[in-house]
Amino acid sequence: MSLVNLATPEIWFVCGSQHLYGPGPLKQVAANAQAVVDGLAKSKHLPLPLKFKALLTTPDEIAKVCIEANSDANCAGLVLWMHTFSPSKMWIRGLTTLKKPFLHLHTQFNRDLPWSTIDMDFMNLNQAAHGDREAGFIHTRLRLGRKVVVGHWSDDEVQQRIGAWMRAAHAWADWQGARVVRFGDNMRQVAVTEGDKVAAEMKFGFATNTYGVGDLVEQVNAISEKTITDLVAQYEKLYAVSPVLKKGGKRHDELRYSARLELGMSAFLETVGAKAFTDTFEDLHGLKQLPGMATQRLMAAGYGFGGEGDWKTAILVRAMKVMAGGKLTSFMEDYTYHMSPKGHQVLGSHMLEICPTIASGKPKVEIHPLGIGGKEDPVRFVFDAPAGEALNASLVDMGNRFRLIVNEVKAVKPPALPKLPVARAVWECKPDFKTACQAWILAGGAHHTGYSYAVTSEMLEDFATIAGIETVHINAETTISQLKQDLRTNEVYYHLAQGIRA
Ligand code: MN
C-alpha cells in the first residue's frame, strides 16, 4: 500500500576488515559479503532494498562512507558486519560523524563449521565471533544507540529482526524534514497535547506549524461541484453508504459537504507537503462540519492525525503507518471501560476520527449529531476493529525529554453496539487491565495513542533507539515495582545523557 508523500530509501550494507590478511582473503571477504547481501535481499521480511556499499579497511574509507551516508537522502541507515577482525579505532572518526541509524549484524558467512577440514586459513577468514566484539566495544564506548542482531543471516528470526529495524529506520527517514500542519491550536487547557515544538524539531527532525482555519476554508470552498460528484460516486462504490446520504437521499448534500472537506483538506496538505495534521473542534470557524469521514479517509491515505491539536500523536501515527506499510494503524483514544469481574476491557474510539485501515468488513457511512463543537452533524465511517494482537503507543513531552510509552493489548471482537455510531475497537490490556492502566498512568501516557495491529513493540523500541529517547514497555512481563524503579532510573539517565541540550 502506498502512503502519501512517502519515499522508499535504501539501506547500505557495510563490511569491515583490515589489510593484515592480504588481497586474496579480502577479495573472498568482499565476495562473501555480497553473497550475504544477495541472500538477505531475497528475504520476504526485509521491506527496504539492501545494497552492498563497501568493504572498508582503513579509517579514511570508513569516514568517507559515513559522510556519504549522511549526505545521501536515499540512505536510511547502515548494516555493519565485521567479517574478519577490523581494529575499531579505525571506526572512531567515521562513527562519530555518522548521523544515520545503524544495525550491527553479528553473523558469519558459513552457518556450520567444517569440523573435519577446518584449518587456520578458514579460522582467519571467518572471525566475526571476535571481530564483531571489537566493533561492539567501540560502539558502546562511543555510547552509540544501535540494534544488535545475532545469528546466521539465513535464519528467519534474524531476517525478521533486521526487517523490524528497517521499518523503524524507514519511519525515521520519513520524519526528517516532515511537516505537521495544525489547523488551530490544541483544545483549551489540555496539558498532554502541549509540548516543545522546538525541542521536537531538534530531536526528531520534523517541523510543526500552525495554519489559519480561514485559509483552509478558502480551499474547501474552492472545490468544484464536478470533483465532488465524482468523489461521492466513489464513496457509494467503496462503502455501505446510508440511504439518506446516497444520491437522491434527503441528506445527500451533507455527504457532498464531507467530500468537499476531504478534497479541500487534501489540496491544502498537498500544497504544504505535509505528512500529518491536527484540527480542533474549538476552531472550525467557516467550516460547517467537524471533519469526520474526511479525516478518516486522509488517514487511510497515509496522513498522521491527532485530534484536538495533538501534533505529537499525529506524527507518531504517521511513523507507525510507515512502519506498518500503511496497514492496520489508526489514531485512537481510550474512551470508556468495561470493568466486569469476568474480564476488564477498554472501548477505544474517538468522536469520529478512527482510520478505516483497521475496519473489519466494509465501513458504513452515516450521519449523526455530535454533542460537541456546535456545528452541523458530521458524516463519519462506522465500523468495528478486528480481534487480534495490537498495541497502543503514546509520545509525551516530559519537559526535559520525550518518552514513548507502549502497551501491548489483545483486541477482541466488539459486541453489538446499535446505539453507538462511531468506529470502535475493544481490547484487553497486557499484563492485565489494572497493572497496565496503573503503569500507563504512572508513566504519564496520553489518552490519545497510535493504535496498530501491524506495528510491533520491537519496531517501536528500534525507533526510540534511533531517536535516542526513552521507551516504557507495558507488556506481559510488566510489574509495577520494576516499572517504578525503571521510571526513576530513566529520570536520571536521560537527564544526564542529554546534558543541557534539552
Ligand atoms: Mn481526543
Coordinates of C-alpha atoms and ligand atoms in Angstrom, one line a residue:
M1 CA 0.0 0.0 0.0
S2 CA 1.4 3.4 -0.9
L3 CA 1.3 6.2 1.5
V4 CA 1.1 9.9 0.6
N5 CA 4.4 11.6 0.4
L6 CA 6.4 8.5 1.2
A7 CA 9.9 7.8 -0.4
T8 CA 11.4 4.4 -0.4
P9 CA 15.0 4.8 0.6
E10 CA 17.7 2.0 0.8
I11 CA 19.9 0.5 3.4
W12 CA 23.6 0.2 2.9
F13 CA 25.4 -3.0 3.9
V14 CA 29.0 -2.2 5.0
C15 CA 31.6 -4.9 5.8
G16 CA 34.6 -4.2 7.9
S17 CA 38.0 -5.8 7.6
Q18 CA 41.7 -4.8 7.5
H19 CA 44.8 -5.2 5.3
L20 CA 46.5 -7.7 7.5
Y21 CA 45.1 -10.6 5.6
G22 CA 46.4 -9.7 2.1
P23 CA 44.5 -9.1 -1.2
G24 CA 43.4 -12.7 -1.7
P25 CA 41.4 -13.1 1.5
L26 CA 40.0 -9.6 1.1
K27 CA 38.6 -10.5 -2.3
Q28 CA 37.0 -13.5 -0.7
V29 CA 35.6 -11.3 2.1
A30 CA 34.0 -8.9 -0.4
A31 CA 32.5 -11.8 -2.4
N32 CA 31.1 -13.4 0.8
A33 CA 29.6 -10.0 1.9
Q34 CA 28.0 -9.7 -1.5
A35 CA 26.5 -13.2 -1.1
V36 CA 25.1 -12.3 2.3
V37 CA 23.5 -9.2 0.9
D38 CA 22.1 -11.2 -2.1
G39 CA 20.7 -13.8 0.3
L40 CA 19.2 -11.2 2.6
A41 CA 17.8 -9.1 -0.3
K42 CA 15.6 -12.2 -1.2
S43 CA 14.1 -12.3 2.2
K44 CA 10.4 -11.5 2.4
H45 CA 11.0 -9.9 5.8
L46 CA 13.1 -7.0 4.5
P47 CA 10.9 -4.1 3.5
L48 CA 13.6 -1.9 2.0
P49 CA 16.3 -2.6 -0.6
L50 CA 19.6 -3.6 0.9
K51 CA 22.7 -2.6 -1.1
F52 CA 26.3 -3.8 -0.6
K53 CA 28.1 -0.5 -0.2
A54 CA 31.7 -1.3 0.5
L55 CA 34.3 -3.4 2.2
L56 CA 36.1 -1.0 4.5
T57 CA 39.7 -1.5 5.6
T58 CA 41.0 2.0 6.6
P59 CA 40.0 4.9 8.7
D60 CA 39.8 7.2 5.7
E61 CA 37.5 4.8 3.8
I62 CA 35.3 4.4 6.8
A63 CA 35.0 8.2 7.4
K64 CA 34.2 8.7 3.7
V65 CA 31.3 6.2 3.7
C66 CA 29.9 7.7 6.9
I67 CA 29.9 11.2 5.4
E68 CA 28.4 9.9 2.2
A69 CA 25.6 8.2 4.1
N70 CA 24.8 11.5 6.0
S71 CA 24.5 13.5 2.8
D72 CA 22.6 10.9 0.8
A73 CA 18.8 11.4 1.4
N74 CA 18.2 8.0 -0.2
C75 CA 20.2 6.2 2.5
A76 CA 18.0 5.4 5.6
G77 CA 20.6 3.5 7.5
L78 CA 23.5 1.1 7.6
V79 CA 24.0 -2.5 8.4
L80 CA 27.6 -3.2 9.8
W81 CA 29.3 -6.5 9.9
M82 CA 32.9 -7.4 10.6
H83 CA 33.6 -10.5 8.5
T84 CA 37.2 -10.5 9.9
F85 CA 38.8 -8.5 12.6
S86 CA 38.6 -4.8 12.0
P87 CA 40.6 -2.9 14.7
S88 CA 37.9 -0.5 15.9
K89 CA 40.0 2.6 16.5
M90 CA 39.7 2.8 12.7
W91 CA 36.0 3.4 13.1
I92 CA 36.1 6.3 15.6
R93 CA 36.3 9.2 13.2
G94 CA 33.6 7.8 10.9
L95 CA 31.1 6.7 13.6
T96 CA 31.4 10.0 15.5
T97 CA 30.4 11.7 12.3
L98 CA 27.6 9.3 11.3
K99 CA 24.1 10.7 11.7
K100 CA 22.2 7.8 10.1
P101 CA 20.9 4.8 12.1
F102 CA 22.9 1.6 12.1
L103 CA 22.3 -2.0 12.9
H104 CA 25.2 -4.3 13.9
L105 CA 24.7 -7.7 12.4
H106 CA 26.6 -10.3 14.3
T107 CA 26.7 -13.1 11.8
Q108 CA 29.2 -15.2 9.9
F109 CA 29.3 -16.3 6.3
N110 CA 29.2 -20.0 6.9
R111 CA 26.5 -21.4 9.0
D112 CA 28.1 -24.7 10.1
L113 CA 31.8 -25.3 11.0
P114 CA 33.5 -27.8 8.6
W115 CA 34.9 -29.7 11.6
S116 CA 36.9 -32.3 9.6
T117 CA 38.6 -29.8 7.3
I118 CA 38.8 -26.6 9.3
D119 CA 42.4 -25.1 9.2
M120 CA 44.0 -21.8 10.2
D121 CA 43.1 -20.2 6.9
F122 CA 39.5 -20.9 7.5
M123 CA 39.8 -19.6 11.1
N124 CA 41.4 -16.3 9.9
L125 CA 38.8 -15.7 7.2
N126 CA 35.8 -16.2 9.5
Q127 CA 36.4 -14.2 12.6
A128 CA 33.2 -12.3 13.2
A129 CA 33.0 -14.1 16.5
H130 CA 35.8 -11.8 17.8
G131 CA 35.8 -9.1 15.1
D132 CA 32.2 -8.1 15.9
R133 CA 33.1 -7.9 19.6
E134 CA 35.9 -5.4 18.9
A135 CA 33.3 -3.4 16.9
G136 CA 30.7 -3.7 19.7
F137 CA 33.2 -2.3 22.2
I138 CA 33.7 0.9 20.2
H139 CA 30.0 1.3 19.6
T140 CA 29.4 1.0 23.3
R141 CA 32.5 3.1 24.2
L142 CA 31.1 5.9 21.9
R143 CA 27.7 5.5 23.5
L144 CA 26.0 4.9 20.1
G145 CA 22.4 3.7 20.1
R146 CA 22.1 0.8 17.7
K147 CA 20.4 -2.5 17.2
V148 CA 22.4 -5.7 17.6
V149 CA 21.1 -8.7 15.7
V150 CA 22.7 -12.1 16.3
G151 CA 22.5 -15.3 14.3
H152 CA 23.2 -16.7 10.9
W153 CA 21.9 -14.4 8.1
S154 CA 19.8 -17.2 6.6
D155 CA 17.9 -17.6 9.9
D156 CA 14.2 -16.5 9.6
E157 CA 14.2 -14.8 13.0
V158 CA 17.4 -12.8 12.2
Q159 CA 15.8 -11.6 9.0
Q160 CA 12.6 -10.6 10.8
R161 CA 14.6 -8.6 13.4
I162 CA 16.5 -6.8 10.6
G163 CA 13.1 -6.2 8.9
A164 CA 11.7 -4.6 12.1
W165 CA 14.7 -2.3 12.3
M166 CA 14.4 -1.4 8.6
R167 CA 10.7 -0.4 9.2
A168 CA 11.9 1.8 12.1
A169 CA 14.7 3.3 10.0
H170 CA 12.2 4.0 7.2
A171 CA 9.9 5.9 9.6
W172 CA 12.8 7.8 10.9
A173 CA 14.0 8.8 7.4
D174 CA 10.4 9.8 6.7
W175 CA 10.4 12.2 9.8
Q176 CA 13.4 14.1 8.6
G177 CA 12.1 17.4 7.2
A178 CA 8.5 16.2 7.6
R179 CA 5.8 18.9 8.1
V180 CA 3.0 18.7 10.5
V181 CA 0.1 21.1 9.8
R182 CA -2.0 22.3 12.7
F183 CA -5.4 23.8 11.9
G184 CA -5.7 25.9 15.0
D185 CA -4.1 25.3 18.4
N186 CA -4.9 22.5 20.8
M187 CA -8.1 22.1 22.9
R188 CA -8.1 24.7 25.6
Q189 CA -6.5 23.8 28.9
V190 CA -5.4 20.3 27.8
A191 CA -1.9 19.5 29.0
V192 CA -0.7 16.3 27.3
T193 CA -1.3 17.6 23.8
E194 CA 1.1 20.5 24.5
G195 CA 4.8 20.2 24.1
D196 CA 8.0 21.9 23.0
K197 CA 7.9 22.1 19.2
V198 CA 11.5 23.4 19.1
A199 CA 12.8 20.5 21.1
A200 CA 10.8 18.1 18.9
E201 CA 12.3 19.5 15.8
M202 CA 15.9 19.3 17.3
K203 CA 15.3 15.7 18.4
F204 CA 13.1 14.3 15.7
G205 CA 13.7 16.3 12.5
F206 CA 10.0 17.2 11.8
A207 CA 8.6 20.7 11.9
T208 CA 5.1 21.6 13.4
N209 CA 3.5 24.8 12.3
T210 CA 0.0 26.3 12.6
Y211 CA -2.2 27.4 9.7
G212 CA -5.3 29.5 9.9
V213 CA -8.5 27.6 9.5
G214 CA -9.7 30.5 7.3
D215 CA -7.1 29.6 4.7
L216 CA -8.4 26.0 4.8
V217 CA -12.0 27.3 4.4
E218 CA -10.9 29.1 1.2
Q219 CA -9.5 25.9 -0.3
V220 CA -12.6 23.9 0.8
N221 CA -15.0 26.4 -0.8
A222 CA -13.0 26.5 -4.0
I223 CA -13.6 22.8 -4.7
S224 CA -15.7 22.3 -7.9
E225 CA -19.1 20.6 -7.8
K226 CA -17.9 18.2 -10.5
T227 CA -15.0 16.9 -8.4
I228 CA -17.4 16.4 -5.5
T229 CA -19.8 14.5 -7.7
D230 CA -17.0 12.1 -8.8
L231 CA -15.8 11.5 -5.2
V232 CA -19.2 10.9 -3.9
A233 CA -19.8 8.3 -6.6
Q234 CA -16.7 6.6 -5.5
Y235 CA -17.9 6.5 -1.9
E236 CA -21.1 4.8 -3.0
K237 CA -19.0 2.1 -4.7
L238 CA -16.5 1.6 -1.9
Y239 CA -18.6 1.8 1.3
A240 CA -22.1 1.0 2.6
V241 CA -23.5 4.5 2.4
S242 CA -26.6 5.1 4.5
P243 CA -29.7 5.6 2.2
V244 CA -30.3 9.2 3.4
L245 CA -26.8 10.2 2.3
K246 CA -27.0 8.5 -1.1
K247 CA -27.6 10.4 -4.3
G248 CA -31.3 11.2 -4.2
G249 CA -31.4 10.8 -0.3
K250 CA -32.6 13.8 1.7
R251 CA -29.3 14.4 3.4
H252 CA -27.1 13.8 0.3
D253 CA -25.9 17.4 0.4
E254 CA -24.3 16.7 3.7
L255 CA -22.3 13.8 2.2
R256 CA -21.3 16.2 -0.6
Y257 CA -20.1 18.7 2.0
S258 CA -18.0 15.9 3.7
A259 CA -16.4 15.2 0.2
R260 CA -15.8 18.9 -0.2
L261 CA -14.0 18.9 3.2
E262 CA -11.8 15.9 2.2
L263 CA -10.9 17.5 -1.2
G264 CA -10.1 20.9 0.4
M265 CA -8.0 19.5 3.2
S266 CA -6.2 17.1 0.8
A267 CA -5.4 20.0 -1.5
F268 CA -4.2 22.1 1.4
L269 CA -2.0 19.4 2.8
E270 CA -0.6 18.6 -0.6
T271 CA 0.4 22.3 -1.1
V272 CA 2.2 22.4 2.2
G273 CA 3.8 18.9 1.5
A274 CA 2.5 17.7 4.9
K275 CA 2.7 14.2 6.3
A276 CA 0.5 14.7 9.4
F277 CA -2.1 17.2 10.6
T278 CA -4.3 18.1 13.5
D279 CA -7.6 20.1 13.9
T280 CA -9.7 21.1 16.8
F281 CA -13.4 21.3 17.3
E282 CA -12.8 24.6 19.1
D283 CA -11.6 26.3 16.0
L284 CA -13.7 25.5 13.0
H285 CA -14.9 28.9 12.0
G286 CA -16.2 28.8 8.5
L287 CA -16.5 25.0 8.3
K288 CA -20.0 23.5 8.5
Q289 CA -18.9 20.1 10.0
L290 CA -16.1 18.9 12.1
P291 CA -14.2 16.8 9.6
G292 CA -15.1 13.2 10.3
M293 CA -15.0 10.9 7.3
A294 CA -12.7 13.4 5.5
T295 CA -10.1 13.0 8.2
Q296 CA -10.7 9.2 8.3
R297 CA -10.1 9.0 4.5
L298 CA -7.0 11.2 4.7
M299 CA -5.6 8.9 7.5
A300 CA -6.2 5.9 5.3
A301 CA -4.2 7.7 2.5
G302 CA -1.2 7.9 4.9
Y303 CA -1.6 11.2 6.8
G304 CA -0.9 11.0 10.5
F305 CA -3.7 12.6 12.5
G306 CA -4.2 13.7 16.1
G307 CA -7.4 15.2 17.4
E308 CA -7.7 18.5 19.4
G309 CA -4.3 19.8 18.2
D310 CA -2.4 16.7 19.3
W311 CA 0.6 17.1 17.0
K312 CA 2.8 14.5 18.8
T313 CA 0.2 11.8 18.3
A314 CA -0.4 12.9 14.7
I315 CA 3.3 12.5 13.7
L316 CA 3.5 9.3 15.8
V317 CA 0.6 7.9 13.8
R318 CA 2.4 8.8 10.6
A319 CA 5.6 7.0 11.8
M320 CA 3.5 3.9 12.7
K321 CA 1.8 4.0 9.4
V322 CA 5.2 4.0 7.7
M323 CA 6.4 1.1 9.9
A324 CA 3.2 -0.8 9.1
G325 CA 3.4 -0.3 5.4
G326 CA 0.1 1.6 5.6
K327 CA -1.8 -1.3 7.1
L328 CA -4.0 -1.6 10.2
T329 CA -3.0 1.6 12.0
S330 CA -5.0 4.4 13.4
F331 CA -5.3 7.4 15.8
M332 CA -7.1 6.1 18.9
E333 CA -8.3 7.2 22.3
D334 CA -9.1 5.1 25.4
Y335 CA -12.7 6.1 25.7
T336 CA -14.5 4.1 28.3
Y337 CA -14.1 0.9 30.3
H338 CA -15.9 -2.4 30.9
M339 CA -14.9 -3.3 34.4
S340 CA -16.6 -6.7 34.8
P341 CA -15.0 -9.1 37.2
K342 CA -15.2 -11.6 34.4
G343 CA -12.7 -9.6 32.4
H344 CA -11.8 -5.9 32.1
Q345 CA -11.9 -4.3 28.7
V346 CA -11.3 -0.9 27.1
L347 CA -13.6 0.6 24.5
G348 CA -11.4 2.6 22.2
S349 CA -12.7 5.2 19.8
H350 CA -12.8 8.9 19.1
M351 CA -15.6 11.4 18.4
L352 CA -15.1 10.5 14.8
E353 CA -11.6 10.0 13.6
I354 CA -10.6 6.4 13.5
C355 CA -8.8 5.1 10.4
P356 CA -10.7 2.7 8.2
T357 CA -7.4 0.7 7.6
I358 CA -8.5 -1.0 10.9
A359 CA -12.0 -1.8 9.7
S360 CA -13.1 -5.4 9.7
G361 CA -15.5 -5.5 6.7
K362 CA -16.9 -2.7 4.6
P363 CA -17.2 0.6 6.6
K364 CA -20.7 2.1 6.8
V365 CA -21.1 5.8 6.1
E366 CA -23.5 7.5 8.4
I367 CA -24.6 10.9 9.7
H368 CA -25.5 11.6 13.3
P369 CA -25.4 14.6 15.7
L370 CA -22.2 15.3 17.6
G371 CA -22.7 16.7 21.1
I372 CA -19.5 18.8 20.9
G373 CA -18.4 21.7 18.8
G374 CA -21.7 23.3 17.9
K375 CA -21.5 22.5 14.2
E376 CA -23.8 20.7 11.8
D377 CA -24.0 16.8 12.1
P378 CA -20.8 15.3 10.8
V379 CA -20.6 12.4 8.3
R380 CA -18.4 9.5 9.6
F381 CA -17.4 5.9 9.0
V382 CA -18.8 3.4 11.4
F383 CA -17.1 0.1 11.8
D384 CA -15.7 -2.5 14.2
A385 CA -11.9 -3.0 14.5
P386 CA -11.0 -6.7 14.3
A387 CA -9.8 -9.1 17.1
G388 CA -6.0 -9.7 17.2
E389 CA -2.7 -8.8 18.8
A390 CA -2.3 -5.0 18.8
L391 CA -0.7 -2.1 20.7
N392 CA -1.2 1.4 21.8
A393 CA 1.7 3.9 21.7
S394 CA 2.0 7.4 23.1
L395 CA 4.7 10.1 22.8
V396 CA 4.8 12.5 25.7
D397 CA 6.9 15.6 26.4
M398 CA 8.4 15.3 29.9
G399 CA 9.7 18.9 29.8
N400 CA 13.4 17.8 29.6
R401 CA 12.9 15.0 27.1
F402 CA 10.4 12.9 25.2
R403 CA 9.1 9.5 26.3
L404 CA 7.5 6.8 24.2
I405 CA 5.0 4.5 26.1
V406 CA 3.9 1.2 24.5
N407 CA 1.2 -1.1 25.8
E408 CA 0.6 -4.4 24.1
V409 CA -3.1 -5.4 24.0
K410 CA -5.3 -8.2 22.8
A411 CA -8.2 -6.8 20.7
V412 CA -11.4 -8.7 20.8
K413 CA -14.5 -8.6 18.6
P414 CA -16.7 -5.7 19.9
P415 CA -20.2 -6.7 20.9
A416 CA -23.2 -5.3 19.0
L417 CA -23.3 -1.5 19.7
P418 CA -26.5 -0.4 17.9
K419 CA -26.7 3.0 19.6
L420 CA -23.0 4.0 19.2
P421 CA -22.5 5.3 15.6
V422 CA -18.7 5.6 15.6
A423 CA -15.8 3.4 14.6
R424 CA -14.6 1.5 17.6
A425 CA -12.1 -1.1 19.0
V426 CA -12.3 -3.3 22.1
W427 CA -9.2 -4.7 23.7
E428 CA -7.8 -6.3 26.8
C429 CA -4.5 -4.9 28.2
K430 CA -1.4 -6.8 29.0
P431 CA -0.4 -7.9 31.5
D432 CA -3.8 -7.2 32.8
F433 CA -6.1 -4.2 33.0
K434 CA -5.2 -2.9 36.4
T435 CA -1.5 -3.3 36.1
A436 CA -1.5 -1.8 32.5
C437 CA -3.6 1.2 33.4
Q438 CA -1.6 1.9 36.6
A439 CA 1.7 1.6 34.6
W440 CA 0.4 3.8 31.8
I441 CA -0.8 6.5 34.3
L442 CA 2.5 6.4 36.3
A443 CA 4.4 6.8 33.0
G444 CA 2.3 9.8 32.0
G445 CA 0.9 8.2 28.9
A446 CA -1.7 10.3 27.0
H447 CA -5.4 9.5 26.4
H448 CA -4.6 9.7 22.6
T449 CA -2.5 7.0 21.0
G450 CA -1.3 5.4 17.8
Y451 CA -3.1 2.0 17.7
S452 CA -1.8 -0.7 15.4
Y453 CA -2.1 -4.4 14.6
A454 CA 0.9 -4.3 12.3
V455 CA 3.5 -2.3 14.3
T456 CA 5.3 -4.3 17.0
S457 CA 7.0 -3.3 20.2
E458 CA 10.3 -4.3 18.6
M459 CA 9.8 -1.7 15.8
L460 CA 8.9 1.0 18.3
E461 CA 11.9 0.1 20.5
D462 CA 14.2 0.3 17.5
F463 CA 12.6 3.6 16.6
A464 CA 13.1 5.0 20.1
T465 CA 16.7 3.8 20.0
I466 CA 17.3 5.6 16.7
A467 CA 15.7 8.8 18.1
G468 CA 17.6 8.4 21.4
I469 CA 14.5 8.6 23.6
E470 CA 13.2 6.7 26.5
T471 CA 10.7 3.8 25.9
V472 CA 8.4 2.4 28.5
H473 CA 7.1 -1.0 27.6
I474 CA 3.9 -2.3 29.3
N475 CA 3.5 -5.9 28.4
A476 CA 3.2 -9.5 29.7
E477 CA 6.4 -9.0 31.8
T478 CA 5.4 -5.7 33.4
T479 CA 5.4 -5.4 37.2
I480 CA 4.6 -2.1 39.0
S481 CA 7.6 -2.2 41.3
Q482 CA 10.0 -2.7 38.4
L483 CA 8.3 -0.1 36.3
K484 CA 8.5 2.5 39.1
Q485 CA 12.2 1.7 39.5
D486 CA 12.8 2.0 35.7
L487 CA 11.0 5.4 35.6
R488 CA 13.2 6.7 38.5
T489 CA 16.4 5.4 36.8
N490 CA 15.4 6.8 33.5
E491 CA 14.8 10.2 35.0
V492 CA 18.4 10.3 36.0
Y493 CA 19.9 8.6 32.9
Y494 CA 18.1 10.6 30.3
H495 CA 18.7 13.8 32.1
L496 CA 22.5 13.2 32.4
A497 CA 22.9 11.6 28.9
Q498 CA 21.3 14.6 27.2
G499 CA 23.2 17.3 29.2
I500 CA 22.0 20.9 28.8
R501 CA 20.8 20.4 25.2
A502 CA 17.2 19.7 26.1
Ligands
MN1 MN -9.5 13.3 21.8

